[in-house]
Coordinates of C-alpha atoms in Angstrom, one line a residue:
M14 CA 6.1 1.7 23.9
Q15 CA 6.0 4.1 20.9
F16 CA 8.0 6.7 22.9
L17 CA 10.6 4.1 24.0
V18 CA 11.1 3.0 20.4
Y19 CA 11.6 6.6 19.4
I20 CA 14.1 7.4 22.2
L21 CA 16.1 4.3 21.3
A22 CA 16.1 5.1 17.6
F23 CA 16.8 8.8 17.6
P24 CA 20.5 8.7 18.5
F25 CA 21.1 6.1 15.8
L26 CA 19.3 8.3 13.2
W27 CA 21.3 11.4 14.2
L28 CA 24.5 9.4 14.0
I29 CA 23.6 8.3 10.5
S30 CA 22.8 11.9 9.5
I31 CA 26.3 13.2 10.4
L32 CA 28.3 10.5 8.6
P33 CA 30.6 11.8 5.9
F34 CA 29.0 11.1 2.5
R35 CA 31.6 8.4 1.6
I36 CA 30.8 6.4 4.8
F37 CA 27.1 7.4 4.5
Y38 CA 26.7 5.6 1.1
W39 CA 28.9 2.7 2.3
F40 CA 26.4 2.3 5.1
S41 CA 23.5 2.5 2.6
D42 CA 25.1 -0.4 0.7
C43 CA 25.1 -2.4 3.9
V44 CA 21.4 -1.5 4.4
Y45 CA 20.7 -2.6 0.8
F46 CA 22.3 -6.0 1.4
L47 CA 20.2 -6.5 4.5
V48 CA 16.9 -5.2 3.0
Y49 CA 17.3 -7.0 -0.3
Y50 CA 19.1 -10.3 0.4
I51 CA 18.3 -11.0 4.1
I52 CA 14.8 -9.4 4.8
G53 CA 13.5 -9.4 1.2
Y54 CA 11.4 -6.4 2.0
R55 CA 8.3 -6.4 -0.3
K56 CA 10.2 -8.3 -2.9
K57 CA 7.1 -10.1 -4.1
V58 CA 5.2 -6.9 -4.6
V59 CA 8.1 -5.3 -6.5
R60 CA 8.5 -8.3 -8.8
E61 CA 4.7 -8.4 -9.5
N62 CA 4.7 -4.6 -10.2
L63 CA 7.7 -4.8 -12.6
A64 CA 6.2 -7.7 -14.5
L65 CA 2.9 -5.8 -14.9
A66 CA 4.4 -2.5 -15.8
L67 CA 7.3 -3.7 -17.9
P68 CA 6.2 -6.8 -19.7
H69 CA 8.4 -6.1 -22.7
L70 CA 11.5 -6.8 -20.7
N71 CA 12.7 -10.3 -19.9
D72 CA 13.3 -11.7 -16.4
A73 CA 17.0 -10.9 -16.4
E74 CA 16.3 -7.2 -17.4
R75 CA 13.7 -6.8 -14.7
K76 CA 15.9 -8.4 -12.1
K77 CA 18.6 -5.9 -12.9
I78 CA 16.1 -3.0 -12.4
E79 CA 14.9 -4.6 -9.2
K80 CA 18.3 -4.6 -7.7
K81 CA 19.0 -1.0 -8.8
F82 CA 15.7 0.0 -7.3
Y83 CA 16.5 -1.4 -3.9
Q84 CA 19.8 0.3 -3.9
H85 CA 18.2 3.6 -4.8
M86 CA 15.4 3.2 -2.2
C87 CA 17.9 2.7 0.6
D88 CA 19.8 5.7 -0.6
M89 CA 16.7 7.9 -0.7
F90 CA 15.3 7.0 2.7
L91 CA 18.7 7.5 4.3
E92 CA 19.0 10.8 2.5
M93 CA 15.9 11.9 4.2
I94 CA 17.7 11.2 7.5
K95 CA 20.7 13.1 6.2
T96 CA 18.5 16.2 5.9
M97 CA 18.7 16.5 9.7
S98 CA 22.2 17.8 9.6
I99 CA 23.2 18.6 6.0
S100 CA 24.1 22.3 5.4
S101 CA 22.1 24.5 3.0
E102 CA 25.3 24.9 0.9
E103 CA 25.7 21.1 0.5
M104 CA 22.0 20.7 -0.3
E105 CA 22.3 23.4 -3.0
K106 CA 25.0 21.4 -4.7
R107 CA 23.1 18.1 -4.5
F108 CA 19.6 19.1 -5.4
H109 CA 19.5 21.5 -8.3
V110 CA 16.4 23.2 -9.7
T111 CA 16.7 24.0 -13.4
N112 CA 13.8 26.4 -14.0
V113 CA 12.6 27.9 -10.7
D114 CA 11.6 31.0 -12.7
L115 CA 8.5 29.2 -13.8
I116 CA 7.2 29.2 -10.3
L117 CA 8.5 32.7 -9.5
D118 CA 6.4 33.9 -12.4
Y119 CA 3.2 32.6 -10.8
A120 CA 4.1 34.4 -7.6
K121 CA 4.6 37.6 -9.5
K122 CA 1.2 37.2 -11.0
G123 CA -0.4 36.6 -7.6
K124 CA -1.5 33.1 -8.5
S125 CA -1.3 30.1 -6.1
V126 CA -0.2 26.8 -7.5
I127 CA -0.8 23.1 -7.0
L128 CA 2.5 21.2 -7.5
V129 CA 2.0 17.5 -8.4
A130 CA 4.9 15.1 -7.9
S131 CA 5.4 11.4 -8.2
H132 CA 7.3 8.9 -6.0
Y133 CA 10.2 9.0 -8.3
A134 CA 13.9 9.8 -7.7
S135 CA 14.2 12.1 -4.7
Y136 CA 10.8 13.3 -3.7
E137 CA 12.1 13.7 -0.1
W138 CA 14.7 16.4 -1.0
L139 CA 12.1 18.1 -3.2
L140 CA 10.9 19.8 0.0
T141 CA 14.1 21.8 0.1
I142 CA 12.9 24.1 -2.7
N143 CA 10.7 26.3 -0.5
P144 CA 13.3 29.1 0.0
K145 CA 13.5 29.5 -3.8
I146 CA 9.9 29.7 -4.9
G147 CA 8.7 33.1 -3.8
F148 CA 5.7 32.1 -1.6
Q149 CA 4.8 29.6 1.1
G150 CA 5.3 25.9 0.2
I151 CA 2.8 23.5 1.8
A152 CA 3.2 19.8 1.5
V153 CA 0.2 17.5 2.0
Y154 CA 1.3 14.3 3.7
K155 CA -0.1 11.2 5.4
K156 CA 0.5 11.1 9.2
L157 CA 2.6 8.2 10.7
A158 CA 1.0 6.0 13.3
N159 CA 3.7 6.6 15.8
P160 CA 3.2 10.3 16.9
Y161 CA 6.9 10.7 17.9
F162 CA 8.2 9.6 14.6
D163 CA 5.6 11.6 12.9
K164 CA 6.8 14.7 14.7
L165 CA 10.4 13.8 13.7
V166 CA 9.5 13.4 10.1
R167 CA 7.6 16.7 10.1
K168 CA 10.7 18.3 11.7
I169 CA 13.0 16.9 9.0
R170 CA 10.8 17.7 6.1
S171 CA 10.1 21.2 7.3
K172 CA 13.7 22.1 7.8
Y173 CA 13.5 24.5 4.8
N174 CA 10.3 26.1 6.2
T175 CA 8.0 24.0 4.1
E176 CA 4.7 23.7 6.0
L177 CA 3.4 20.1 6.4
I178 CA -0.3 19.4 6.8
P179 CA -2.2 16.1 7.1
T180 CA -4.4 15.2 4.1
K181 CA -7.6 15.9 6.1
N182 CA -6.6 19.5 6.7
A183 CA -5.7 20.3 3.1
I184 CA -9.1 21.5 1.9
P185 CA -9.9 23.7 5.0
L186 CA -6.4 25.3 4.7
M187 CA -6.9 26.0 0.9
A188 CA -10.2 27.6 1.6
Q189 CA -8.8 29.8 4.4
N190 CA -5.8 30.9 2.3
Q191 CA -8.1 31.8 -0.6
R192 CA -10.3 33.9 1.7
E193 CA -7.3 35.7 3.1
G194 CA -5.6 36.1 -0.3
K195 CA -2.5 34.2 0.9
L196 CA -0.3 32.9 -1.9
S197 CA 0.8 29.3 -1.5
L198 CA 2.2 26.4 -3.4
Y199 CA 0.5 23.1 -2.4
G200 CA 2.6 20.0 -3.0
L201 CA 0.8 16.7 -3.6
A202 CA 2.1 13.2 -4.5
S203 CA -0.6 12.0 -6.9
D204 CA 0.7 8.8 -8.5
Q205 CA -0.3 6.1 -6.0
S206 CA -3.5 4.1 -5.8
P207 CA -6.5 6.0 -4.3
K208 CA -8.7 4.6 -1.6
L209 CA -11.7 2.7 -2.8
D210 CA -14.2 5.3 -1.5
R211 CA -12.3 8.0 -3.4
I212 CA -12.2 6.5 -6.9
F213 CA -13.7 8.9 -9.4
H214 CA -11.8 8.1 -12.6
S215 CA -9.7 5.3 -14.1
N216 CA -6.9 5.8 -16.6
D217 CA -4.3 3.8 -18.5
F218 CA -1.1 3.8 -16.5
M219 CA 1.9 1.8 -17.8
G220 CA -0.5 0.0 -20.1
I221 CA -2.9 -1.0 -17.3
E222 CA -6.3 0.5 -16.5
V223 CA -6.2 1.6 -12.9
P224 CA -8.0 4.1 -10.6
V225 CA -6.1 7.4 -10.4
H226 CA -5.9 10.3 -7.9
T227 CA -8.0 13.2 -9.1
G228 CA -7.9 15.3 -6.0
A229 CA -5.2 17.7 -7.3
E230 CA -7.3 18.5 -10.4
M231 CA -10.5 18.9 -8.5
L232 CA -8.9 21.2 -5.9
A233 CA -7.2 23.3 -8.7
K234 CA -10.6 23.8 -10.4
K235 CA -12.4 24.6 -7.1
Y236 CA -9.9 27.2 -5.9
D237 CA -8.6 28.4 -9.2
L238 CA -5.0 27.1 -8.7
S239 CA -2.6 26.7 -11.6
V240 CA -1.2 23.1 -11.9
I241 CA 2.5 22.4 -12.2
M242 CA 4.3 19.1 -12.3
V243 CA 7.9 18.6 -11.0
K244 CA 10.1 15.9 -12.6
V245 CA 13.1 14.9 -10.6
K246 CA 16.0 13.2 -12.3
K247 CA 18.8 11.3 -10.5
V248 CA 22.0 12.6 -12.1
K249 CA 24.3 10.3 -10.1
R250 CA 24.4 8.9 -6.6
G251 CA 23.5 11.7 -4.1
Y252 CA 22.8 14.3 -6.8
Y253 CA 19.4 15.2 -8.3
E254 CA 17.9 17.7 -10.7
A255 CA 14.4 19.0 -10.6
T256 CA 12.5 20.6 -13.5
F257 CA 9.0 22.2 -13.4
L258 CA 6.5 21.6 -16.1
S259 CA 3.3 23.7 -16.5
L260 CA 0.2 21.5 -17.0
A261 CA -2.6 24.0 -16.7
D262 CA -2.6 27.8 -16.1
N263 CA -6.4 27.9 -16.0
P264 CA -7.6 24.5 -15.0
K265 CA -11.3 25.3 -15.4
D266 CA -10.6 25.5 -19.2
F267 CA -9.9 21.8 -19.3
E268 CA -12.5 19.0 -19.5
D269 CA -12.7 16.8 -16.4
F270 CA -9.8 14.5 -15.8
K271 CA -7.8 15.8 -18.7
I272 CA -5.2 17.4 -16.4
T273 CA -4.9 14.2 -14.4
E274 CA -4.4 12.2 -17.6
M275 CA -1.7 14.6 -18.8
Y276 CA 0.1 14.2 -15.4
I277 CA 0.0 10.4 -15.6
K278 CA 1.5 10.4 -19.0
E279 CA 4.4 12.5 -17.8
V280 CA 5.0 10.1 -14.9
E281 CA 5.0 7.2 -17.4
K282 CA 7.8 9.0 -19.4
Q283 CA 9.9 9.2 -16.3
I284 CA 9.5 5.6 -15.5
Y285 CA 10.3 4.3 -18.9
E286 CA 13.4 6.4 -19.1
A287 CA 14.9 5.0 -15.8
P288 CA 12.5 2.6 -14.1
E289 CA 14.8 1.8 -11.2
Y290 CA 14.0 5.2 -9.6
Y291 CA 10.3 4.6 -9.2
L292 CA 8.9 3.5 -5.9
W293 CA 7.9 -0.1 -6.8
T294 CA 7.1 -1.2 -3.3
H295 CA 3.7 0.4 -3.3
K296 CA 0.8 -1.8 -4.6
R297 CA 0.0 0.7 -7.3
W298 CA -1.9 -1.7 -9.5
K299 CA -3.9 -3.5 -6.8
H300 CA -7.3 -2.2 -8.1
R301 CA -6.5 -2.7 -11.7
K302 CA -9.3 -3.8 -14.1
K303 CA -8.9 -7.5 -14.8

């Protein structure tokens, strides 16, 4: 059954990917209407999250953000499909990196890096930076239940030679690369709610005390990896700008959880600046302290 679903869906996905951008975003508007007004995908979760994180706004203001978020979410996931056929030249115009030299400097120093990112703006197109960074980019991701779609997603996301590895394989690979002296950049999305058995620290996030992911910091200290954050900004529809921010050159010099807290504060800044580009469909505050 999973293979049948994949076979039926693939031609449709490919057709979407080759649409001219004007028609592509018209199609995204249609998907938005269906997802928001007809299906109401996770609308209750989104409204609860917005009320928790942005209590200083009134209902009308949050409703405006809610609609903009759904429009952006539809754009972003369809843009991942667009990666199947988009040219490198077109991608270069639409996803600009402002300070790639920061990462190149680490490569020159022979220092591997952990890159922490949030589910903000275009975290999908972020995977296109690999040819620019001077060493192998490795993205840690969660496998999909359908193995055929998982293979397709890995193929799309690795188009620019980024290596994708499941979460469970991250530590063995880091250990192996350290033994072999292989320079790598490990990309981790670190802003969502951790599993209950992996909670080691809680922190204030958008004014709410919640468990936070500490894996990036722990791995950085264990394998002596510098920690960099990437902040992606949506310039306009279909155009993004990424900027790298150094958090810790020598993570062992920082007290436990300090790097994690610095990262969370930077994510907050992004959200407050333009909250409509954050992924509000995740139950980020489900384990909050009452």
